[in-house]
Short mmCIF file of C-alpha atoms and ligand atoms in Angstrom, two decimals:
data_model
loop_
_atom_site.label_atom_id
_atom_site.label_comp_id
_atom_site.label_asym_id
_atom_site.label_seq_id
_atom_site.Cartn_x
_atom_site.Cartn_y
_atom_site.Cartn_z
CA UNK C 7 28.84 4.75 2.74
CA UNK C 8 26.02 7.17 2.56
CA UNK C 9 24.06 7.44 5.72
CA UNK C 10 21.50 9.67 7.31
CA UNK C 11 20.72 10.40 10.88
CA UNK C 12 17.47 12.00 11.82
CA UNK C 13 16.82 12.72 15.45
CA UNK C 14 14.71 10.20 17.29
CA UNK C 15 12.28 12.94 18.21
CA UNK C 16 11.65 13.63 14.58
CA UNK C 17 10.90 10.02 13.81
CA UNK C 18 8.19 10.06 16.43
CA UNK C 19 6.84 13.38 15.26
CA UNK C 20 6.37 12.16 11.76
CA UNK C 21 4.01 9.46 12.96
CA UNK C 22 1.81 12.20 14.33
CA UNK C 23 1.61 13.93 11.01
CA UNK C 24 -1.52 12.19 9.80
CA UNK C 25 -3.52 13.09 12.86
CA UNK C 26 -2.04 16.34 14.08
CA UNK C 27 -0.59 18.25 11.18
CA UNK C 28 -3.63 20.07 9.91
CA UNK C 29 -5.70 20.30 13.04
CA UNK C 30 -3.45 22.25 15.36
CA UNK C 31 -0.09 23.90 15.50
CA UNK C 32 2.07 21.19 16.87
CA UNK C 33 4.79 22.56 19.14
CA UNK C 34 6.92 19.44 18.83
CA UNK C 35 7.62 20.46 15.24
CA UNK C 36 9.34 23.67 16.27
CA UNK C 37 12.98 24.34 15.72
CA UNK C 38 13.76 21.15 14.01
CA UNK C 39 17.31 20.06 13.48
CA UNK C 40 18.22 17.37 11.01
CA UNK C 41 21.69 15.95 10.74
CA UNK C 42 22.34 14.72 7.23
CA UNK C 43 25.52 12.81 6.52
CA UNK C 44 26.95 13.25 3.10
CA UNK C 45 28.86 10.70 1.11
CA UNK C 46 32.08 12.05 2.55
CA UNK C 47 30.50 11.70 5.99
CA UNK C 48 30.40 15.45 6.43
CA UNK C 49 27.34 16.07 8.52
CA UNK C 50 25.45 19.25 7.78
CA UNK C 51 22.53 20.66 9.66
CA UNK C 52 19.15 21.59 8.22
CA UNK C 53 17.54 24.12 10.53
CA UNK C 54 13.78 24.57 10.34
CA UNK C 55 11.37 26.49 12.52
CA UNK C 56 11.29 29.94 14.05
CA UNK C 57 14.81 29.55 15.43
CA UNK C 58 16.32 28.56 12.08
CA UNK C 59 18.10 31.88 11.57
CA UNK C 60 19.31 32.02 15.16
CA UNK C 61 20.76 28.55 14.69
CA UNK C 62 22.46 29.71 11.51
CA UNK C 63 23.91 32.70 13.35
CA UNK C 64 25.31 30.40 16.04
CA UNK C 65 26.75 28.07 13.42
CA UNK C 66 28.50 30.95 11.66
CA UNK C 67 29.75 32.35 14.97
CA UNK C 68 31.32 29.01 15.79
CA UNK C 69 32.86 28.61 12.34
CA UNK C 70 36.25 29.49 10.88
CA UNK C 71 34.83 31.71 8.12
CA UNK C 72 36.53 35.06 7.65
CA UNK C 73 34.02 36.51 5.18
CA UNK C 74 30.34 36.11 4.40
CA UNK C 75 28.86 36.80 0.97
CA UNK C 76 25.08 36.92 0.56
CA UNK C 77 23.36 36.38 -2.79
CA UNK C 78 19.81 37.69 -3.16
CA UNK C 79 17.45 38.50 -6.00
CA UNK C 80 15.49 41.73 -6.33
CA UNK C 81 12.52 40.26 -4.42
CA UNK C 82 14.32 38.42 -1.66
CA UNK C 83 16.51 41.48 -1.17
CA UNK C 84 13.41 43.46 -0.26
CA UNK C 85 11.40 40.82 1.61
CA UNK C 86 13.90 38.47 3.20
CA UNK C 87 17.32 40.08 3.42
CA UNK C 88 16.33 42.64 6.11
CA UNK C 89 15.33 39.71 8.34
CA UNK C 90 18.40 37.60 7.60
CA UNK C 91 20.74 40.56 8.07
CA UNK C 92 19.73 40.78 11.74
CA UNK C 93 21.45 37.44 12.28
CA UNK C 94 24.61 37.96 10.27
CA UNK C 95 28.09 39.19 11.11
CA UNK C 96 29.70 41.71 8.73
CA UNK C 97 28.99 40.64 5.18
CA UNK C 98 28.75 41.68 1.54
CA UNK C 99 25.58 41.41 -0.55
CA UNK C 100 24.93 41.00 -4.23
CA UNK C 101 21.45 41.35 -5.75
CA UNK C 102 20.59 39.61 -9.00
CA UNK C 103 17.55 39.87 -11.28
CA UNK C 104 14.66 37.61 -10.14
CA UNK C 105 13.33 34.69 -12.12
CA UNK C 106 14.37 31.64 -14.11
CA UNK C 107 15.55 33.76 -17.05
CA UNK C 108 18.44 34.99 -14.90
CA UNK C 109 19.70 31.46 -14.18
CA UNK C 110 22.46 31.76 -16.75
CA UNK C 111 26.19 31.61 -17.18
CA UNK C 112 26.13 35.39 -17.62
CA UNK C 113 24.68 35.87 -14.16
CA UNK C 114 27.25 33.43 -12.79
CA UNK C 115 29.95 35.62 -14.24
CA UNK C 116 28.49 38.56 -12.37
CA UNK C 117 28.65 36.52 -9.17
CA UNK C 118 32.25 35.40 -9.78
CA UNK C 119 33.22 38.99 -10.62
CA UNK C 120 31.81 40.31 -7.38
CA UNK C 121 33.33 37.52 -5.34
CA UNK C 122 36.71 38.23 -6.88
CA UNK C 123 36.33 41.96 -6.39
CA UNK C 124 35.47 41.44 -2.75
CA UNK C 125 38.45 39.18 -2.21
CA UNK C 126 36.49 36.03 -1.45
CA UNK C 127 38.56 32.92 -0.95
CA UNK C 128 38.09 29.47 0.49
CA UNK C 129 37.93 30.85 3.98
CA UNK C 130 34.69 32.58 3.04
CA UNK C 131 31.13 31.30 2.88
CA UNK C 132 28.30 32.13 0.46
CA UNK C 133 24.71 32.42 1.68
CA UNK C 134 22.10 31.86 -1.04
CA UNK C 135 18.97 33.72 0.00
CA UNK C 136 16.15 32.98 -2.41
CA UNK C 137 14.11 30.41 -4.23
CA UNK C 138 15.30 27.57 -6.39
CA UNK C 139 16.92 29.91 -8.89
CA UNK C 140 19.22 31.59 -6.38
CA UNK C 141 19.91 28.31 -4.57
CA UNK C 142 20.83 26.39 -7.72
CA UNK C 143 22.83 29.18 -9.32
CA UNK C 144 24.46 30.61 -6.18
CA UNK C 145 25.39 27.08 -5.12
CA UNK C 146 26.85 26.37 -8.55
CA UNK C 147 28.81 29.63 -8.54
CA UNK C 148 30.21 28.81 -5.08
CA UNK C 149 30.92 25.18 -5.94
CA UNK C 150 33.04 26.21 -8.91
CA UNK C 151 34.71 29.35 -7.53
CA UNK C 152 38.36 28.60 -6.73
CA UNK C 153 37.46 24.89 -7.07
CA UNK C 154 34.70 25.22 -4.56
CA UNK C 155 33.96 27.34 -1.52
CA UNK C 156 31.45 26.59 1.19
CA UNK C 157 27.87 27.71 0.83
CA UNK C 158 24.70 27.76 2.92
CA UNK C 159 21.23 27.47 1.44
CA UNK C 160 18.64 29.85 2.88
CA UNK C 161 15.56 28.93 0.81
CA UNK C 162 12.75 31.47 0.78
CA UNK C 163 10.10 29.78 -1.38
CA UNK C 164 8.06 26.74 -0.39
CA UNK C 165 9.34 24.97 -3.49
CA UNK C 166 12.95 25.58 -2.53
CA UNK C 167 12.38 24.63 1.11
CA UNK C 168 10.65 21.32 0.39
CA UNK C 169 12.60 20.39 -2.70
CA UNK C 170 15.42 22.35 -4.33
CA UNK C 171 17.54 23.03 -1.26
CA UNK C 172 17.80 19.35 -0.30
CA UNK C 173 19.79 16.95 -2.41
CA UNK C 174 22.86 18.80 -3.59
CA UNK C 175 21.83 19.42 -7.20
CA UNK C 176 23.19 22.75 -8.44
CA UNK C 177 23.27 24.37 -11.82
CA UNK C 178 22.18 26.84 -14.44
CA UNK C 179 20.10 26.72 -17.61
CA UNK C 180 21.99 26.63 -20.91
CA UNK C 181 20.90 26.78 -24.57
CA UNK C 182 17.29 26.56 -23.49
CA UNK C 183 17.81 23.41 -21.41
CA UNK C 184 17.00 23.59 -17.71
CA UNK C 185 19.84 22.75 -15.34
CA UNK C 186 21.97 21.74 -18.29
CA UNK C 187 25.26 22.73 -16.66
CA UNK C 188 25.76 21.84 -13.04
CA UNK C 189 27.29 19.75 -10.30
CA UNK C 190 26.33 17.80 -7.23
CA UNK C 191 27.64 19.42 -4.08
CA UNK C 192 26.16 19.72 -0.64
CA UNK C 193 25.84 22.90 1.39
CA UNK C 194 27.48 23.25 4.79
CA UNK C 195 24.08 24.09 6.28
CA UNK C 196 20.49 24.84 5.28
CA UNK C 197 18.30 27.31 7.17
CA UNK C 198 14.59 27.21 6.40
CA UNK C 199 12.86 30.06 8.16
CA UNK C 200 9.06 29.73 7.91
CA UNK C 201 8.57 33.49 8.26
CA UNK C 202 9.99 34.01 4.76
CA UNK C 203 6.94 32.30 3.28
CA UNK C 204 4.68 35.09 4.50
CA UNK C 205 5.59 37.39 1.63
CA UNK C 206 5.54 34.70 -1.01
CA UNK C 207 2.81 35.25 -3.64
CA UNK C 208 -0.04 32.71 -3.13
CA UNK C 209 0.52 31.26 -6.56
CA UNK C 210 4.15 30.45 -5.67
CA UNK C 211 2.96 28.85 -2.44
CA UNK C 212 0.51 26.66 -4.31
CA UNK C 213 3.16 25.69 -6.79
CA UNK C 214 5.55 24.54 -4.07
CA UNK C 215 2.76 22.56 -2.44
CA UNK C 216 2.77 20.14 -5.39
CA UNK C 217 6.10 18.75 -4.20
CA UNK C 218 4.62 18.36 -0.73
CA UNK C 219 1.74 16.36 -2.20
CA UNK C 220 4.27 14.30 -4.14
CA UNK C 221 6.21 13.43 -1.00
CA UNK C 222 3.05 12.10 0.62
CA UNK C 223 2.15 10.10 -2.47
CA UNK C 224 5.55 8.45 -2.84
CA UNK C 225 6.40 7.88 0.81
CA UNK C 226 3.66 8.42 3.37
CA UNK C 227 0.32 6.66 2.95
CA UNK C 228 -1.04 7.46 6.45
CA UNK C 229 0.02 11.08 5.98
CA UNK C 230 -1.88 11.19 2.69
CA UNK C 231 -5.03 10.22 4.56
CA UNK C 232 -4.35 13.04 7.03
CA UNK C 233 -3.72 15.47 4.19
CA UNK C 234 -7.33 15.08 3.07
CA UNK C 235 -8.22 17.35 6.01
CA UNK C 236 -6.43 20.23 4.22
CA UNK C 237 -8.75 23.20 3.88
CA UNK C 238 -6.68 26.27 3.06
CA UNK C 239 -3.15 27.61 2.98
CA UNK C 240 -4.07 30.10 5.70
CA UNK C 241 -4.60 27.28 8.19
CA UNK C 242 -1.65 25.20 7.05
CA UNK C 243 1.25 24.72 9.46
CA UNK C 244 4.09 25.34 7.02
CA UNK C 245 6.73 24.53 9.53
CA UNK C 246 5.33 21.04 9.93
CA UNK C 247 4.74 20.63 6.22
CA UNK C 248 8.33 21.62 5.41
CA UNK C 249 9.77 19.35 8.12
CA UNK C 250 7.76 16.43 6.75
CA UNK C 251 8.90 16.95 3.17
CA UNK C 252 12.52 17.52 4.12
CA UNK C 253 12.56 14.33 6.13
CA UNK C 254 11.24 12.30 3.23
CA UNK C 255 13.42 13.91 0.60
CA UNK C 256 16.60 13.72 2.66
CA UNK C 257 16.01 10.03 3.38
CA UNK C 258 15.59 9.29 -0.31
CA UNK C 259 18.55 11.41 -1.38
CA UNK C 260 20.78 9.93 1.31
CA UNK C 261 19.95 6.44 0.08
CA UNK C 262 20.71 7.33 -3.54
CA UNK C 263 22.54 10.65 -3.96
CA UNK C 264 23.30 10.32 -7.67
CA UNK C 265 19.92 9.06 -8.84
CA UNK C 266 20.82 5.53 -9.80
CA UNK C 267 17.76 4.04 -8.16
CA UNK C 268 15.42 5.13 -5.39
CA UNK C 269 15.98 8.85 -6.01
CA UNK C 270 14.05 8.44 -9.25
CA UNK C 271 10.95 8.14 -7.07
CA UNK C 272 11.12 11.93 -6.72
CA UNK C 273 10.32 12.16 -10.43
CA UNK C 274 6.74 11.02 -9.88
CA UNK C 275 4.51 13.39 -11.86
CA UNK C 276 7.56 14.95 -13.50
CA UNK C 277 7.82 13.15 -16.84
CA UNK C 278 4.43 14.36 -18.02
CA UNK C 279 4.69 17.38 -15.71
CA UNK C 280 7.86 18.66 -17.38
CA UNK C 281 6.29 18.14 -20.81
CA UNK C 282 3.27 20.17 -19.71
CA UNK C 283 5.46 22.84 -18.11
CA UNK C 284 7.60 23.30 -21.22
CA UNK C 285 4.56 23.26 -23.51
CA UNK C 286 2.81 26.02 -21.55
CA UNK C 287 6.03 28.00 -21.31
CA UNK C 288 5.60 28.68 -25.03
CA UNK C 289 2.03 29.94 -24.60
CA UNK C 290 0.82 33.31 -23.29
CA UNK C 291 -0.19 31.56 -20.04
CA UNK C 292 2.79 29.63 -18.69
CA UNK C 293 2.34 27.37 -15.69
CA UNK C 294 4.58 27.39 -12.65
CA UNK C 295 6.59 24.23 -12.06
CA UNK C 296 4.33 22.85 -9.34
CA UNK C 297 1.16 23.65 -11.25
CA UNK C 298 2.41 21.46 -14.08
CA UNK C 299 3.63 18.74 -11.73
CA UNK C 300 0.21 18.57 -10.08
CA UNK C 301 -1.31 17.76 -13.48
CA UNK C 302 1.54 15.35 -14.14
CA UNK C 303 0.83 13.46 -10.92
CA UNK C 304 -2.85 13.05 -11.80
CA UNK C 305 -2.06 11.84 -15.31
CA UNK C 306 0.72 9.53 -14.16
CA UNK C 307 -1.57 8.12 -11.48
CA UNK C 308 -3.71 6.97 -14.38
CA UNK C 309 -0.71 5.31 -16.02
CA UNK C 310 -0.21 3.45 -12.74
CA UNK C 311 -3.84 2.34 -12.78
CA UNK C 312 -3.58 1.02 -16.31
CA UNK C 313 -0.30 -0.75 -15.54
CA UNK C 314 -2.03 -2.56 -12.68
CA UNK C 315 -0.13 -0.72 -9.96
CA UNK C 316 -2.78 1.55 -8.47
CA UNK C 317 -6.48 1.24 -7.65
CA UNK C 318 -8.65 3.46 -9.81
CA UNK C 319 -10.22 4.92 -6.65
CA UNK C 320 -6.76 6.03 -5.49
CA UNK C 321 -6.10 7.81 -8.78
CA UNK C 322 -9.50 9.47 -8.51
CA UNK C 323 -8.67 10.63 -4.98
CA UNK C 324 -5.42 12.17 -6.25
CA UNK C 325 -7.32 13.91 -9.04
CA UNK C 326 -9.93 15.19 -6.62
CA UNK C 327 -7.31 16.54 -4.22
CA UNK C 328 -5.44 18.32 -7.00
CA UNK C 329 -8.73 19.82 -8.21
CA UNK C 330 -9.31 21.24 -4.73
CA UNK C 331 -5.95 23.02 -4.66
CA UNK C 332 -5.37 24.06 -8.28
CA UNK C 333 -7.44 25.78 -10.93
CA UNK C 334 -8.29 23.44 -13.77
CA UNK C 335 -6.13 23.67 -16.88
CA UNK C 336 -7.69 22.82 -20.21
CA UNK C 337 -5.29 20.76 -22.27
CA UNK C 338 -6.59 20.58 -25.84
CA UNK C 339 -6.51 17.14 -27.49
CA UNK C 340 -4.58 18.80 -30.30
CA UNK C 341 -1.70 19.25 -27.83
CA UNK C 342 -1.52 15.60 -26.79
CA UNK C 343 0.94 14.50 -29.44
CA UNK C 344 3.14 17.50 -28.75
CA UNK C 345 3.18 16.61 -25.04
CA UNK C 346 3.92 12.96 -25.79
CA UNK C 347 6.75 14.04 -28.06
CA UNK C 348 8.18 16.19 -25.30
CA UNK C 349 8.28 13.22 -22.91
CA UNK C 350 10.61 11.50 -25.38
CA UNK C 351 13.13 14.32 -24.87
CA UNK C 352 13.23 13.84 -21.09
CA UNK C 353 16.87 13.66 -20.06
CA UNK C 354 16.19 10.72 -17.76
CA UNK C 355 15.35 8.35 -20.60
CA UNK C 356 17.53 5.51 -21.74
CA UNK C 357 17.44 5.10 -25.49
CA UNK C 358 14.00 5.59 -26.96
CA UNK C 359 12.05 4.41 -23.93
CA UNK C 360 10.33 6.83 -21.64
CA UNK C 361 10.68 5.60 -18.08
CA UNK C 362 8.11 6.77 -15.59
CA UNK C 363 8.50 6.81 -11.83
CA UNK C 364 5.02 5.81 -10.68
CA UNK C 365 3.43 4.61 -7.48
CA UNK C 366 2.22 1.11 -6.65
CA UNK C 367 -0.36 2.25 -4.16
CA UNK C 368 0.05 5.49 -2.24
CA UNK C 369 3.37 5.52 -0.39
CA UNK C 370 5.15 3.01 -2.61
CA UNK C 371 7.30 4.15 -5.52
CA UNK C 372 7.60 1.92 -8.58
CA UNK C 373 10.42 2.90 -10.91
CA UNK C 374 11.23 2.54 -14.61
CA UNK C 375 7.73 1.96 -15.94
CA UNK C 376 7.00 2.32 -19.63
CA UNK C 377 3.82 3.64 -21.19
CA UNK C 378 2.94 3.88 -24.88
CA UNK C 379 1.42 6.81 -26.67
CA UNK C 380 -2.18 5.70 -26.37
CA UNK C 381 -1.80 5.28 -22.64
CA UNK C 382 -0.32 8.77 -22.33
CA UNK C 383 -3.30 10.20 -24.25
CA UNK C 384 -5.64 8.32 -21.94
CA UNK C 385 -3.83 9.70 -18.91
CA UNK C 386 -4.25 13.26 -20.16
CA UNK C 387 -7.95 12.56 -20.68
CA UNK C 388 -8.16 11.20 -17.17
CA UNK C 389 -6.84 14.53 -15.86
CA UNK C 390 -9.44 16.37 -17.92
CA UNK C 391 -12.17 14.07 -16.66
CA UNK C 392 -13.14 13.23 -20.24
CA UNK C 393 -12.36 9.54 -20.23
CA UNK C 394 -14.84 7.72 -22.36
P1 LIG J 426 11.41 28.62 -7.21
O1 LIG J 426 9.93 28.59 -7.36
O2 LIG J 426 12.15 27.61 -8.02
O3 LIG J 426 11.84 28.60 -5.80
P2 LIG J 426 12.37 31.38 -7.85
O4 LIG J 426 13.70 31.35 -7.22
O5 LIG J 426 12.29 31.93 -9.22
O6 LIG J 426 11.76 29.95 -7.99
O7 LIG J 426 11.35 32.16 -6.92
C1 LIG J 426 10.07 32.49 -7.39
C2 LIG J 426 9.78 33.97 -7.27
O8 LIG J 426 9.49 34.30 -5.92
C3 LIG J 426 10.94 34.87 -7.67
O9 LIG J 426 10.41 36.01 -8.32
C4 LIG J 426 11.55 35.28 -6.34
O10 LIG J 426 12.23 36.49 -6.40
C5 LIG J 426 10.34 35.37 -5.47
N1 LIG J 426 10.55 35.12 -4.04
C6 LIG J 426 11.34 34.19 -3.51
N2 LIG J 426 11.21 34.16 -2.18
C7 LIG J 426 10.31 35.12 -1.86
C8 LIG J 426 9.74 35.57 -0.63
N3 LIG J 426 10.03 34.98 0.51
N4 LIG J 426 8.84 36.58 -0.70
C9 LIG J 426 8.50 37.14 -1.88
N5 LIG J 426 8.99 36.75 -3.06
C10 LIG J 426 9.89 35.76 -3.06
ZN1 LIG J 427 9.63 19.27 -9.13
#
């Protein structure tokens, strides 16, 4: 049985989110510890807060590992590794090129080469220090090396902290398809140090925030009301924001690790969002993942309205919130068919039907909803504010 235990303290804290999250730094959110029980009933800790790296150090000190191998990219090596290194025993480091284009089998080979050269075996542990790219690829490389060695996720982007590092999905891109080759495997620990976010470019921060918004929309209606008090990233308590998202995502993933049901709720905004992301990837001005997902959530909110699931005022509130955080993107009508066509390629479809994960009111996911082409066009117009 899959189960999840979240400390009682956390449960109480989360109820305070709506009122306290954006008004003051809330000390009860510090140094959070989540125990997540995997399918095999292997509990693994998720450390958040200022003490996250100290907790990781203590975990490693108490472990049986004989070697530690750290994977960084060129940016996290400069910005994050010097901090992490203060907490580590003797270790080896490898630095890979930054960015999605490096998330390939070739780069995996480099990792496996180095691990072999350094004599890594199953008594060793791999620490993935970086964003979603390093986490997914480093985790995949570890999960397949000598039939799988332990790894720890140390996510350094907001996107990776609130999304990619929870849920056990690992992989690389292949033949132009994202995450085409991969496995499900859980880390032995996750350490989310808020200080890493300080050097993250603002655009990356904003992109990651889309998944935070999504978690409110699919699972926390009172929190969504509280979120309306958001004014700027400077005044945001990232530690609290990350703890909130991790709690929601780990609950959902624990209930449905292999995405046969509830986990699909996490795809809200992603069917149209992925289409938009891949479309803009082929233009001179690509969008970051979260920037596309934010648009996707607005458009899919309209689908929910037209399918009788959501009040129009709620969809308008989602659109207004997204407009406060993100610069507007002009999607030409001439691109609508192209975008619709791209939704048909979504790997989560069964047969020819596009299945959307929508919301039936804020906080309530509604899965497997179908929308025809005209409705999709309408939804894109709703985002643009040009509904007739
Ligand atoms: P994701 O957005 O999926 O987490 P990446 O792993 O590609 O994606 O990270 C986005 C970019 O931010 C990469 O160029 C990465 O090197 C860089 N980066 C990651 N963490 C930090 C950090 N804490 N400070 C500065 N740059 C970072
Ligand atoms: Zn996403």
